[in-house]
Amino acid sequence: MNRCLAAFAIAASQFAPVAHANDALEAKLRAYVPVVSLAKVCDLRISDATSGEHRAMLQAVKSDPKADKLAYRLHYETQTAYIKARDGGQRVAFCKDFIAANSQYAKARFTAVVEDLMSDVSTSVQKAIAHNVCGAPPVKLSKADWKPYAQIKKMLQTEHKSAKENAETNGWNVTEETTAVTEQFCAAVKTQ
């Protein structure tokens, strides 16, 4: 009897890591599939680490039919939720909520671009942008700061124009889309 229990214990210990591996794979699926699924429609920038994890996860899914079904279901559910929000006129709110909930894996592309630009300019340029776009207190710019300031303002105007064109093309609310760009911009400025 003890020998049977010992054999059962050994067999169970061999299957335990598989169960944990499947749990880990499922956790990755639940984290990365929705982010990658909404990357294009919500204008997300996915970090290199997240992209690498996603590729590794896809390789693991190929050999696990249950994980493959889960990945498909998560993608379908994510797209369905997005379409329902979009058709209900809530695209911007849905994407903002999604980005906030998944910010460790992705952020709005525009926010990421602004954060990148802001890291390369002086504090006075950052404060001037925050004043003129986000309502922060005024600041004086030196002569050297005017050029980077103008470049950032031009980039914001280009993003507003693009958001307006996308909204008109897709039948979205233009004001919501352009306001979302400004909010992303201000969020990026505040993180600096």
Coordinates of C-alpha atoms in Angstrom, one line a residue, residues 7-167:
A7 CA 4.2 6.0 -6.8
F8 CA 1.1 8.2 -6.7
A9 CA 3.1 11.0 -4.9
I10 CA 5.9 10.8 -7.5
A11 CA 3.4 10.8 -10.4
A12 CA 1.5 13.8 -8.9
S13 CA 4.8 15.7 -8.4
Q14 CA 5.6 15.2 -12.1
F15 CA 2.2 16.7 -13.1
A16 CA 2.3 19.6 -10.6
P17 CA 4.8 21.7 -12.6
V18 CA 2.6 21.3 -15.7
A19 CA -0.4 22.6 -13.9
H20 CA 1.6 25.6 -12.7
A21 CA 3.0 26.2 -16.2
N22 CA -0.5 26.2 -17.6
D23 CA -1.6 28.6 -14.9
A24 CA 1.3 30.9 -15.8
L25 CA 0.5 30.6 -19.5
E26 CA -3.1 31.4 -18.8
A27 CA -2.1 34.5 -16.8
K28 CA 0.1 35.7 -19.7
L29 CA -2.8 35.1 -22.1
R30 CA -5.2 37.1 -20.0
A31 CA -2.6 39.9 -19.7
Y32 CA -1.2 40.2 -23.2
V33 CA -3.9 39.1 -25.7
P34 CA -6.3 42.0 -25.0
V35 CA -3.4 44.5 -25.2
V36 CA -2.2 43.3 -28.5
S37 CA -5.8 42.9 -29.8
L38 CA -6.5 46.6 -29.2
A39 CA -3.1 48.0 -30.1
K40 CA -4.1 49.4 -33.5
V41 CA -7.7 50.5 -32.7
C42 CA -6.8 52.2 -29.4
D43 CA -3.4 53.6 -30.8
L44 CA -1.3 51.7 -28.2
R45 CA 2.4 51.5 -28.1
I46 CA 3.5 48.1 -26.7
S47 CA 6.8 48.0 -24.8
D48 CA 9.6 45.8 -26.2
A49 CA 9.4 43.6 -23.1
T50 CA 5.7 43.1 -23.6
S51 CA 6.2 42.3 -27.3
G52 CA 8.9 39.7 -26.4
E53 CA 6.6 38.1 -23.8
H54 CA 3.8 38.0 -26.3
R55 CA 5.9 36.3 -28.9
A56 CA 7.1 33.7 -26.3
M57 CA 3.5 33.2 -25.2
L58 CA 2.3 32.6 -28.8
Q59 CA 5.0 29.9 -29.2
A60 CA 3.7 28.2 -26.0
V61 CA 0.1 28.4 -27.2
K62 CA 0.9 26.5 -30.4
S63 CA 1.5 23.3 -28.4
D64 CA -1.5 23.7 -26.0
P65 CA -4.9 23.4 -27.6
K66 CA -6.7 24.7 -24.5
A67 CA -4.4 27.8 -24.4
D68 CA -5.0 28.4 -28.1
K69 CA -8.8 28.3 -27.6
L70 CA -8.4 30.7 -24.6
A71 CA -6.3 33.1 -26.7
Y72 CA -8.9 33.1 -29.5
R73 CA -11.8 33.6 -27.0
L74 CA -9.9 36.5 -25.3
H75 CA -9.2 38.2 -28.6
Y76 CA -12.9 37.8 -29.7
E77 CA -14.2 39.1 -26.3
T78 CA -11.8 42.1 -26.4
Q79 CA -12.8 43.0 -30.0
T80 CA -16.5 42.6 -29.2
A81 CA -16.3 44.9 -26.2
Y82 CA -14.4 47.5 -28.3
I83 CA -16.9 47.3 -31.2
K84 CA -19.8 47.6 -28.7
A85 CA -18.2 50.7 -27.1
R86 CA -17.3 52.2 -30.5
D87 CA -20.8 51.7 -31.9
G88 CA -22.3 53.2 -28.7
G89 CA -20.1 56.4 -29.2
Q90 CA -17.8 55.5 -26.3
R91 CA -14.6 54.6 -28.2
V92 CA -12.4 57.2 -26.5
A93 CA -13.7 56.4 -23.0
F94 CA -13.3 52.7 -23.6
C95 CA -9.7 53.1 -24.9
K96 CA -8.8 55.5 -22.0
D97 CA -10.1 53.0 -19.4
F98 CA -8.4 50.1 -21.2
I99 CA -5.0 52.0 -21.3
A100 CA -5.3 53.0 -17.6
A101 CA -6.1 49.4 -16.6
N102 CA -3.2 48.0 -18.7
S103 CA -0.6 50.7 -18.5
Q104 CA 2.0 48.2 -17.3
Y105 CA 1.9 46.6 -20.8
A106 CA 1.0 49.5 -23.0
K107 CA 0.3 53.2 -23.2
A108 CA -1.2 55.5 -25.7
R109 CA 1.3 55.9 -28.6
F110 CA 0.9 59.7 -28.5
T111 CA 1.6 59.8 -24.8
A112 CA 4.7 57.7 -25.3
V113 CA 5.9 60.0 -28.1
V114 CA 5.4 63.1 -25.9
E115 CA 7.2 61.6 -22.9
D116 CA 10.1 60.8 -25.3
L117 CA 10.2 64.4 -26.6
M118 CA 9.8 66.0 -23.1
S119 CA 12.8 64.0 -21.9
D120 CA 15.0 65.9 -24.5
V121 CA 13.9 69.5 -23.7
S122 CA 14.6 71.9 -20.9
T123 CA 12.4 72.2 -17.9
S124 CA 11.3 75.7 -19.0
V125 CA 10.1 74.3 -22.3
Q126 CA 8.2 71.6 -20.5
K127 CA 6.6 74.2 -18.2
A128 CA 5.7 76.5 -21.1
I129 CA 4.0 73.6 -22.9
A130 CA 2.2 72.7 -19.7
H131 CA 1.0 76.3 -19.4
N132 CA -0.1 76.8 -23.0
V133 CA -1.8 73.4 -23.5
C134 CA -2.7 72.2 -20.0
G135 CA -3.4 75.4 -18.1
A136 CA -0.4 75.3 -15.8
P137 CA 1.2 78.6 -14.4
P138 CA 3.0 80.7 -17.0
V139 CA 6.8 80.6 -17.5
K140 CA 9.3 82.6 -19.5
L141 CA 11.3 81.0 -22.3
S142 CA 14.9 81.8 -23.2
K143 CA 15.8 82.4 -26.9
A144 CA 17.3 78.9 -27.1
D145 CA 14.1 77.3 -25.9
W146 CA 11.8 78.8 -28.6
K147 CA 12.7 76.3 -31.3
P148 CA 12.0 73.1 -29.3
Y149 CA 8.9 74.7 -27.9
A150 CA 7.6 75.4 -31.5
Q151 CA 8.4 71.8 -32.6
I152 CA 6.4 70.3 -29.7
K153 CA 3.5 72.7 -30.4
K154 CA 3.6 71.7 -34.1
M155 CA 3.6 68.0 -33.2
L156 CA 0.5 68.6 -31.1
Q157 CA -1.3 70.4 -33.9
T158 CA -0.4 67.5 -36.3
E159 CA -1.8 65.0 -33.8
H160 CA -5.0 67.1 -33.4
K161 CA -5.4 67.2 -37.2
S162 CA -4.8 63.5 -37.5
A163 CA -7.4 62.7 -34.7
K164 CA -9.9 65.0 -36.4
E165 CA -9.4 63.3 -39.8
N166 CA -9.7 59.8 -38.2
A167 CA -12.8 60.8 -36.4

